[in-house]
Each structure stands twice: as structure tokens, then as C-alpha cells.
Amino acid sequence: MVTKGENMKMKAHSKMLLAFLLGCSYIIAGTIQSSTGIIRILSGKPITSGLPHIITEALYIPHDILSGLILILLGTVFIYGFMELCQGIEEGIAYVYVGTLLAMIFAGIYLLVTTGNILEAYLLKNEDFIGWTPLDDLRPEIYLGFVSLIAYAKWKKQFDVKNE
Amino acid sequence: MLEDNNKIKVALAGNPNVGKTTLFNAITGSKQHVGNWPGVTVEKKSGFTKYKGYDIEIVDLPGTYSLTAYSMDEIVSRNFIIEEKPDMVIQIVDASNLERNLYLTTQLMELETKIILALNMCDLATERGDKIYLNKMEEMLATPIVKTVASQEKGINHLLDKVIEERNNDQHHGHEIGYGDEIEEKIFEIEKILANDTEITEKYPLRWMSIRLLEGDENIKDKVNKSSVASKINDVLDSIDQEEYEADIADKRYSTINIIFPQICTRANQVLTKSDMIDRVLTNKYLGIPIFLSLMWGAFELTFAFATPFMDMIEIAFTWLAGMVSTNLQPAWLASLVGDGIIAGVGSVLIFVPNIFILFFLLSLLEGSGYLARAAFIMDRLMYKIGMHGKSFIPMLMGFGCNVPAIMAARSIEDDRDRLITILVVPFVSCGARLPIYILFAGTFFGRQAGTVIFAMYVLGILVAVASAKLFRLTVIKGKPAPFIMELPPYRVPKLKSALIHMWDNGAMYIKKAGTIILLGVTIIWILASFPWGVEYGSESSYVGIIGHLFEPFLRPLGFDWRISVALVFGFVAKEIVVGSIGVLFGVGDNQEALSQSLLADPGITPLNSMSLMVFSLLYMPCVAAMSVIKKETGSWKWTIFAILYGVAVAWIMAFVVYQGGKLLGY
């Protein structure tokens, strides 16, 4: 039988694990996004072949420096939380909480951008959007944001005000 | 018609950010702007309501922590209560921050005016587990108290009932703090001297005035120095150590609060609130500024990208309108005026309405959440290093919407030099009126990177403002900035209704400008482009061409031809006219897509000089409305003219560096 104390420990471990996994995912995606963005600017043409192309196609990563840096920042917030939780600092949970909120905000931003593109493609029939599908707008901010949303929903109560 | 005795004048006073304006809106049905940071209200505002046969005037005063009158907004509040003598004062007290709010209560009580305490934000206090014993509090403070949740319009009728009850109650609940024998003796001595001056006796409560003099209140000293008892008062004041008296008086007030507080409230022991958790990250020494920049970038990315389909819809409507005009309107000159002038000019401005609405909505969400106050906090260290007051960052952020209220918001800064610096640098912050210029040129020349280019313009505006502040500190306005103390409000889920009202108010102002000053501007440009009679429309021989060529030598080194020069000259009235003028001068009707194509096809306009144009438009001078408010707030033509000339000089140098530097680098 699992005691209350053990249960709390498991919850803390699961948050640490999530913070680590999300932190790494955001940093890796951000690094690829930024570096391919730099390559694109330096070479003056889009990346259409080679390993960078295969990776970015498979993971729906655009070639963009600034949004890549933001992904790295989000990853850093999660890793900060992971490190504090590892050191036994309970307040480290704040980084997991704010990390999930920021992740959801940026997922929301890109979903709204996609909504705008849906209006362009299907309502206004803009010729720039011929052949465009909503899948073309899928990017790490959106799918990693969904993971954060699930984590937030699961731990919402634990993020609530704690009184004694 | 109501008789005079059915009229009640009520002042709303209280600490900053306790919900005064929210309560004001709830009582009067007004739609005054509400923000979640201290200093939103800088001028008093009046509203009216009729209740149970009474005509009640409500005056919303700027927030103040005390009646010490260190800043302009504090002086506005204090003078109103003392000089205009409202029938009573409702002090809005933040129930979740009771202890600190009571300091103002102790001072209001000395003003010998009737007071009602509106215990607001009770929901937050209850949610936190605090318990407030209302009856005990009423008894100890000898003041009527009403619980309210202004944001949910709860307790409003009860509060108004209490206002009427107090109005008809002749008994005054006086309640004085004893300051100890030594100070009380001095208060008595000063009171006796002041009583010899009838003007003072009629206007001011003598005990309150005596205490203020002992505390070294300069504003009150000035008033006394103009009176017949000046020398006697100064003799008394010279005989004491005022700093010590000021500290002792404040100590006595806090001791009184410390005795009262535990008897009227028990506070839940907090471990870690959501606000604390968010602050731990968002105000982190290393992560705070990058997170702030990333959120602002997100806001501009959304402003550009999400608005595009809505811009296209407006464009379709205007294309249809232009078609109707060209086929049905006669004579030809009238069709040209309406098509090439009004629809092209006003249409090219109105097309950006979706961007303006989205930007204001997002800024309102950030403001309502309480995040903008944190932005000021995280920037304080940097701001102090470069010679600016941390509080200056709030007017700068407000400037993203419109520079006019942002310049006025500098009133909340106590130190005159800090305030002057803030007023002078706010016009560099990119306002909503400049956004259409960026969207047009960044969208045309920078494709998918347009959002980033627009964000860069906003960052550049802040950087130039900050660098200018440093320069002013080293040269014309020397000195160190005052220390920055600001209360961080709790984070709140922004109210959708409030955000939509803020968005609509600002968006509607933009539309109104399009229908008035911009319409007038583009009509004048059409006339100048069409005359002298017989010239080719918008050609170099037209009046507009002559004006453009007059300014072209000055602007040519920045990469601007005569048409851009004309647009910039007219843009000083309102920055939106720049895009309106380009729409008229490039003669492509209302169609933004066509305008973009026309700009792309024009050999005189390249990505480099479009960048130079964006930089120049960002910095070159405040619009007429901003200039008039600079004059009003500084009270000086010298500083107003300085702001204009300095702005033009900085804009010219920056645009020159961009254009000539870019050319050297081969762009």
C-alpha cells in the first residue's frame, strides 16, 4: 500500500521528470529552429536537402531564429524548475507552473495565427494559400504546448493557493 | 427638479490599485479605463448617479498612500478633499491588504470630513483565508464600513444606502490619534497661531494643518507663508527637529494601526500563492527580461499575423467601393477626389484597424493581469543604471498605445527631474499610430519576417528612449534618479469586458481620426497633388511636388524622395497621415495589396530605404496632440521645442546610419 508521504514523493518526481523532458524538448527544438534559421539567412536560400531538412521536416520545425530563441527560453524555465526540485527546493514548482503557462500562451499565439491562415485559405480563397493545409502551420510551440496543457490540467489543483 | 439638499458630492479616495475606478464605473455606469497597476488615474474624474431620489456626484481621485503630497497626483487628491469639501469621502480599502491601507484612513480622519470605508476585494481576502471582523472594525474606527466587490458590482446599493444615511446623519465620527505629550503641545501651539488667520480657519482643519506643518509638508508651508501668521509659525517650526517629528508622527500612526489590526483581522498563514509562484519566475534576475521581451514579441507577431485576413476583408470592401466610384461618379475631378484622394488616403489607414484592435486588446490583457507593473520592476535595475526612474517604464509601456496618456501618466513620478526626463523620452516609444507604417513597409519588403521587424521597431523606440534619458542625465538634467518603490499588485485573470472596452475605446479613436483629421489631411494632399490646374496628378510640378522638393535635400541622405518627404511633413499632424499620404501619392486607390505592389515596383523604394523610413517615422517628432500635452505637463515652451528638435535630430542621425550604413554593407 502506498502511504501519503510516498504518494507526495511520486508526484514531485513526476513533476521533475516532466520539467526535465519538456525542458530538453524545448531546448532541442529551439536550437534546431534557430540554427536552421541562421543557416537559411547565411546561405540566402531555404534548406531543402540534407540532415537538417530531414529533421526539420519530420519534427515540423520552421527555420526561424527568433522563435527558436523563445523555445530555448521556455526550455530554460523548465530546466530551472527541474534543478531546483532536484535540490529539494519546493518552490521550484513555480518554474514548472509558469513554464506550462508560457508554453500554453505561445501555443495559443500560433493557433490563432493558424486560424487566421484558415480564414485566408478557405474563406477568402487567397491565392497565396493555394495548396496550404493547417498541418503546414504545425510547429513545436503548438505540439509541445499541448503536452504542457495536459500537465497543467493534471496538476491544476496542486498549483492552487496553499494555506496553512 | 431636485433641490440642493438632495445633492450629495462624494469623493472616492484610497491607495493606488485598490479598485477606485472599478467602483466608480460600477456606481456611475461609466467606462473609465481600469488597469491592474498603481497610477492609472492621474486626474480626478466626475460621474453622476441617481439613487433613491438623491443626485449623487462621485469624484474618482488618483490613488495615494498618504496625504503627504509628494507627487502631483497626491496633491490633486488632497486639494480636492480639503478645498472642494465634498459631503463625504469613501475610502476604498483593499481587504487583502488591510494593514497598509489603514495608514491613509488615519490621515483622512484628521481632515474632519465624513468617511465611509468600502472594504473592497473581499473575495481575494476570503479566498486567501483572511477573516475580517466588520463590527469590531466599525466600532474601533468609529466609521461606517461596507463590504464591496467592485469588479462584480457587489455591495454597491448597500454603499449608496450608507452614503444617504451618513448624509442625513448630523453626528460626525471624529477620531484622533494621540501623538504623545511633546508633539501634542506643539500641535496645540500651532493651532492657536493658525486660528488668528481667518482665511486659513475657513479653509483648512487646524489640527490637520498643524500636524502637516510639523511633518514638514512644503505645500502647506507655502500656503502658510502667504498668510498673516507666517513669521510666528516659522518661529515654532525653527525650534524643532522636523525630520524627527515627521518620523515620530508616522511611528505613532503605525503603532495605532498595530494595536487595531490584530483586533479586527486574522490573516491566514500563506505558504506560496499563485502570485508568488508567477513572480518567482517572471521577476527572476536572469529570466525576467527575456520573458518580458518574448511576450512582447508574441504580442506583435499576433498583431501582424492574425490581423491579415481581417485586413483582406476590409480591402475587398474598399476595392468594391472604389470600383463603384470610378464607374458611377461624375464629373472626373469628383471621381478623382473621392477615389484617388479620400478612398485611397482614408482607406489605406482604415485597413489597419484590425491590427490596432488586436494590439490594444493584447496590451489590455497584459495590463489587467498585473504584468506591466512587474515589467517596471524587472527593468528598474537597468533603468536606474542609465539614470531613469523605474516607474518611468510604465508610461513608456503605456506609450505603445498612445503617447498622450503616457506623457500624462508621468504625473505619478514624484521627482520633478525624473518626471521631465520621462516626458521627454516617451515620444520615442512607438505608438499605435506608427504601426500602419511598419505593417505597410515591413509587410511589403520583409515577408514572413515582418512581425520580427515590427518588434524590432518597438525595441528600438525603447532603446532610443533609454539612451536619451542617459544623455539628459549627463547633460541638461543632471542628478540621480530617486529610489523606486512600487507596490506590485496581485496577478488577476484579466476581465474580458474591460479588455474589450479598452480595445474599443482606442480602436474607435483611431477610426474617428480616420474620419476627421486624416480625411482632412488626405483631402489637402489631393488638392495639392491636383493643382495648379492642368498638371498631372501627383506630379513633380504639382504643389505637393514643390513642397516635397523643398524638403527633399534635407531627407535625400536618408534615402527618401520628394513623395516620402511630403508624407513625413504632413505626418507631424498625426502619424497615420504618413500612410494616408503614401496611399494618395502612389495613386493606387484603397487597395493595400496594390499599394504594396506599387511600392515594390518603384525603383526609388528598396528594403533599405523602407527600413530607414520606419526608423525615421518612429523617432522624428511627437504628433501635434503629444506636443500640446508636453507643453501642458512641462509648462514650458522651451522643453516642448527641445523635444521636437531633439526628436528630429535623433531620427535623422539614426535613419542616416541605417541607410548609409546599409549602402556601405552592400544592401
PDB file of C-alpha atoms in Angstrom, chain B residues 490-629:
ATOM      1  CA  PRO B 490      -1.583  40.678  -7.284  1.00  0.00           C
ATOM      2  CA  TYR B 491      -1.934  38.848 -10.589  1.00  0.00           C
ATOM      3  CA  ARG B 492      -5.536  38.657 -11.720  1.00  0.00           C
ATOM      4  CA  VAL B 493      -7.246  36.924 -14.600  1.00  0.00           C
ATOM      5  CA  PRO B 494      -7.851  39.898 -16.931  1.00  0.00           C
ATOM      6  CA  LYS B 495     -11.515  40.833 -17.323  1.00  0.00           C
ATOM      7  CA  LEU B 496     -12.633  40.220 -20.910  1.00  0.00           C
ATOM      8  CA  LYS B 497     -15.217  43.017 -20.712  1.00  0.00           C
ATOM      9  CA  SER B 498     -12.632  45.508 -19.508  1.00  0.00           C
ATOM     10  CA  ALA B 499     -10.157  44.454 -22.221  1.00  0.00           C
ATOM     11  CA  LEU B 500     -12.839  44.732 -24.914  1.00  0.00           C
ATOM     12  CA  ILE B 501     -13.871  48.203 -23.697  1.00  0.00           C
ATOM     13  CA  HIS B 502     -10.243  49.368 -23.704  1.00  0.00           C
ATOM     14  CA  MET B 503      -9.753  47.896 -27.176  1.00  0.00           C
ATOM     15  CA  TRP B 504     -12.934  49.511 -28.485  1.00  0.00           C
ATOM     16  CA  ASP B 505     -12.197  52.932 -26.959  1.00  0.00           C
ATOM     17  CA  ASN B 506      -8.770  53.084 -28.572  1.00  0.00           C
ATOM     18  CA  GLY B 507      -9.833  51.446 -31.831  1.00  0.00           C
ATOM     19  CA  ALA B 508     -12.799  53.833 -32.088  1.00  0.00           C
ATOM     20  CA  MET B 509     -10.449  56.763 -31.526  1.00  0.00           C
ATOM     21  CA  TYR B 510      -8.356  55.534 -34.473  1.00  0.00           C
ATOM     22  CA  ILE B 511     -11.458  55.223 -36.685  1.00  0.00           C
ATOM     23  CA  LYS B 512     -12.617  58.675 -35.577  1.00  0.00           C
ATOM     24  CA  LYS B 513      -9.242  60.125 -36.503  1.00  0.00           C
ATOM     25  CA  ALA B 514      -9.536  58.468 -39.920  1.00  0.00           C
ATOM     26  CA  GLY B 515     -12.881  60.193 -40.423  1.00  0.00           C
ATOM     27  CA  THR B 516     -11.687  63.607 -39.268  1.00  0.00           C
ATOM     28  CA  ILE B 517      -8.067  64.719 -39.202  1.00  0.00           C
ATOM     29  CA  ILE B 518      -6.817  62.063 -41.647  1.00  0.00           C
ATOM     30  CA  LEU B 519      -9.714  62.728 -44.029  1.00  0.00           C
ATOM     31  CA  LEU B 520      -8.839  66.430 -43.907  1.00  0.00           C
ATOM     32  CA  GLY B 521      -5.142  65.678 -44.346  1.00  0.00           C
ATOM     33  CA  VAL B 522      -5.550  63.434 -47.379  1.00  0.00           C
ATOM     34  CA  THR B 523      -8.031  65.862 -48.961  1.00  0.00           C
ATOM     35  CA  ILE B 524      -5.467  68.657 -48.622  1.00  0.00           C
ATOM     36  CA  ILE B 525      -2.826  66.400 -50.147  1.00  0.00           C
ATOM     37  CA  TRP B 526      -5.178  65.520 -53.031  1.00  0.00           C
ATOM     38  CA  ILE B 527      -5.773  69.242 -53.650  1.00  0.00           C
ATOM     39  CA  LEU B 528      -2.042  69.964 -53.518  1.00  0.00           C
ATOM     40  CA  ALA B 529      -1.406  66.996 -55.829  1.00  0.00           C
ATOM     41  CA  SER B 530      -4.064  68.170 -58.357  1.00  0.00           C
ATOM     42  CA  PHE B 531      -3.102  71.840 -58.645  1.00  0.00           C
ATOM     43  CA  PRO B 532      -2.042  74.132 -60.310  1.00  0.00           C
ATOM     44  CA  TRP B 533      -4.858  73.386 -62.737  1.00  0.00           C
ATOM     45  CA  GLY B 534      -3.815  71.173 -65.611  1.00  0.00           C
ATOM     46  CA  VAL B 535      -0.764  69.488 -64.079  1.00  0.00           C
ATOM     47  CA  GLU B 536      -0.501  65.725 -63.998  1.00  0.00           C
ATOM     48  CA  TYR B 537      -1.967  64.417 -60.732  1.00  0.00           C
ATOM     49  CA  GLY B 538       0.719  63.980 -58.069  1.00  0.00           C
ATOM     50  CA  SER B 539       3.498  65.002 -60.443  1.00  0.00           C
ATOM     51  CA  GLU B 540       6.606  66.966 -59.543  1.00  0.00           C
ATOM     52  CA  SER B 541       5.034  70.134 -60.995  1.00  0.00           C
ATOM     53  CA  SER B 542       2.055  69.988 -58.629  1.00  0.00           C
ATOM     54  CA  TYR B 543       2.075  71.910 -55.351  1.00  0.00           C
ATOM     55  CA  VAL B 544       2.753  68.696 -53.483  1.00  0.00           C
ATOM     56  CA  GLY B 545       5.779  68.158 -55.722  1.00  0.00           C
ATOM     57  CA  ILE B 546       7.020  71.676 -54.991  1.00  0.00           C
ATOM     58  CA  ILE B 547       6.665  71.125 -51.214  1.00  0.00           C
ATOM     59  CA  GLY B 548       8.314  67.716 -51.500  1.00  0.00           C
ATOM     60  CA  HIS B 549      11.277  69.141 -53.414  1.00  0.00           C
ATOM     61  CA  LEU B 550      11.627  71.833 -50.744  1.00  0.00           C
ATOM     62  CA  PHE B 551      12.258  69.186 -48.079  1.00  0.00           C
ATOM     63  CA  GLU B 552      13.937  66.590 -50.277  1.00  0.00           C
ATOM     64  CA  PRO B 553      17.529  67.910 -49.886  1.00  0.00           C
ATOM     65  CA  PHE B 554      17.220  67.512 -46.136  1.00  0.00           C
ATOM     66  CA  LEU B 555      15.828  63.976 -46.430  1.00  0.00           C
ATOM     67  CA  ARG B 556      17.641  62.688 -49.505  1.00  0.00           C
ATOM     68  CA  PRO B 557      20.667  61.424 -47.463  1.00  0.00           C
ATOM     69  CA  LEU B 558      18.194  59.148 -45.665  1.00  0.00           C
ATOM     70  CA  GLY B 559      17.023  57.630 -48.939  1.00  0.00           C
ATOM     71  CA  PHE B 560      13.701  59.487 -49.226  1.00  0.00           C
ATOM     72  CA  ASP B 561      12.423  61.011 -52.450  1.00  0.00           C
ATOM     73  CA  TRP B 562      10.062  64.019 -52.616  1.00  0.00           C
ATOM     74  CA  ARG B 563       6.904  61.878 -52.211  1.00  0.00           C
ATOM     75  CA  ILE B 564       8.087  60.302 -48.959  1.00  0.00           C
ATOM     76  CA  SER B 565       9.258  63.764 -47.831  1.00  0.00           C
ATOM     77  CA  VAL B 566       5.746  65.175 -48.297  1.00  0.00           C
ATOM     78  CA  ALA B 567       4.202  62.240 -46.408  1.00  0.00           C
ATOM     79  CA  LEU B 568       6.591  62.808 -43.498  1.00  0.00           C
ATOM     80  CA  VAL B 569       5.977  66.550 -43.434  1.00  0.00           C
ATOM     81  CA  PHE B 570       2.199  66.027 -43.166  1.00  0.00           C
ATOM     82  CA  GLY B 571       2.729  63.189 -40.704  1.00  0.00           C
ATOM     83  CA  PHE B 572       3.642  65.630 -37.947  1.00  0.00           C
ATOM     84  CA  VAL B 573      -0.089  66.358 -37.524  1.00  0.00           C
ATOM     85  CA  ALA B 574      -0.864  62.686 -36.926  1.00  0.00           C
ATOM     86  CA  LYS B 575       1.452  59.811 -37.815  1.00  0.00           C
ATOM     87  CA  GLU B 576      -1.343  57.904 -39.566  1.00  0.00           C
ATOM     88  CA  ILE B 577      -1.276  60.576 -42.288  1.00  0.00           C
ATOM     89  CA  VAL B 578       2.093  59.219 -43.466  1.00  0.00           C
ATOM     90  CA  VAL B 579       0.430  56.060 -44.773  1.00  0.00           C
ATOM     91  CA  GLY B 580      -2.633  58.010 -45.953  1.00  0.00           C
ATOM     92  CA  SER B 581      -0.371  60.354 -47.930  1.00  0.00           C
ATOM     93  CA  ILE B 582       1.584  57.481 -49.455  1.00  0.00           C
ATOM     94  CA  GLY B 583      -1.745  55.950 -50.469  1.00  0.00           C
ATOM     95  CA  VAL B 584      -2.735  59.202 -52.207  1.00  0.00           C
ATOM     96  CA  LEU B 585       0.652  59.948 -53.768  1.00  0.00           C
ATOM     97  CA  PHE B 586       1.294  56.493 -55.124  1.00  0.00           C
ATOM     98  CA  GLY B 587      -2.186  56.772 -56.645  1.00  0.00           C
ATOM     99  CA  VAL B 588      -3.269  53.150 -56.334  1.00  0.00           C
ATOM    100  CA  GLY B 589      -6.667  53.588 -54.717  1.00  0.00           C
ATOM    101  CA  ASP B 590      -7.528  51.926 -51.469  1.00  0.00           C
ATOM    102  CA  ASN B 591      -6.074  48.579 -52.248  1.00  0.00           C
ATOM    103  CA  GLN B 592      -3.242  47.764 -49.846  1.00  0.00           C
ATOM    104  CA  GLU B 593      -2.114  44.838 -51.962  1.00  0.00           C
ATOM    105  CA  ALA B 594      -1.895  47.202 -54.918  1.00  0.00           C
ATOM    106  CA  LEU B 595      -0.077  49.761 -52.757  1.00  0.00           C
ATOM    107  CA  SER B 596       2.437  47.085 -51.772  1.00  0.00           C
ATOM    108  CA  GLN B 597       2.877  46.129 -55.428  1.00  0.00           C
ATOM    109  CA  SER B 598       3.328  49.766 -56.347  1.00  0.00           C
ATOM    110  CA  LEU B 599       5.985  50.209 -53.646  1.00  0.00           C
ATOM    111  CA  LEU B 600       7.754  47.021 -54.723  1.00  0.00           C
ATOM    112  CA  ALA B 601       7.751  48.154 -58.347  1.00  0.00           C
ATOM    113  CA  ASP B 602       9.051  51.630 -57.512  1.00  0.00           C
ATOM    114  CA  PRO B 603      12.815  51.743 -58.132  1.00  0.00           C
ATOM    115  CA  GLY B 604      13.151  54.557 -55.579  1.00  0.00           C
ATOM    116  CA  ILE B 605      11.945  52.373 -52.715  1.00  0.00           C
ATOM    117  CA  THR B 606      14.043  49.445 -51.562  1.00  0.00           C
ATOM    118  CA  PRO B 607      14.084  47.312 -48.405  1.00  0.00           C
ATOM    119  CA  LEU B 608      16.921  49.532 -47.170  1.00  0.00           C
ATOM    120  CA  ASN B 609      15.189  52.874 -47.509  1.00  0.00           C
ATOM    121  CA  SER B 610      11.926  51.382 -46.257  1.00  0.00           C
ATOM    122  CA  MET B 611      13.855  50.400 -43.107  1.00  0.00           C
ATOM    123  CA  SER B 612      15.268  53.916 -42.937  1.00  0.00           C
ATOM    124  CA  LEU B 613      11.733  55.317 -43.328  1.00  0.00           C
ATOM    125  CA  MET B 614      10.399  53.128 -40.499  1.00  0.00           C
ATOM    126  CA  VAL B 615      13.222  54.296 -38.212  1.00  0.00           C
ATOM    127  CA  PHE B 616      12.674  57.952 -39.125  1.00  0.00           C
ATOM    128  CA  SER B 617       8.888  57.700 -38.663  1.00  0.00           C
ATOM    129  CA  LEU B 618       9.397  56.067 -35.277  1.00  0.00           C
ATOM    130  CA  LEU B 619      11.623  58.823 -33.930  1.00  0.00           C
ATOM    131  CA  TYR B 620      11.159  62.063 -35.817  1.00  0.00           C
ATOM    132  CA  MET B 621       8.815  64.153 -33.710  1.00  0.00           C
ATOM    133  CA  PRO B 622       5.778  63.875 -31.491  1.00  0.00           C
ATOM    134  CA  CYS B 623       2.412  64.418 -33.176  1.00  0.00           C
ATOM    135  CA  VAL B 624       0.512  67.664 -32.534  1.00  0.00           C
ATOM    136  CA  ALA B 625      -1.531  66.139 -29.672  1.00  0.00           C
ATOM    137  CA  ALA B 626       1.611  64.834 -27.960  1.00  0.00           C
ATOM    138  CA  MET B 627       3.331  68.190 -28.403  1.00  0.00           C
ATOM    139  CA  SER B 628       0.452  70.046 -26.765  1.00  0.00           C
ATOM    140  CA  VAL B 629       0.425  67.653 -23.817  1.00  0.00           C
TER     141      VAL B 629
END
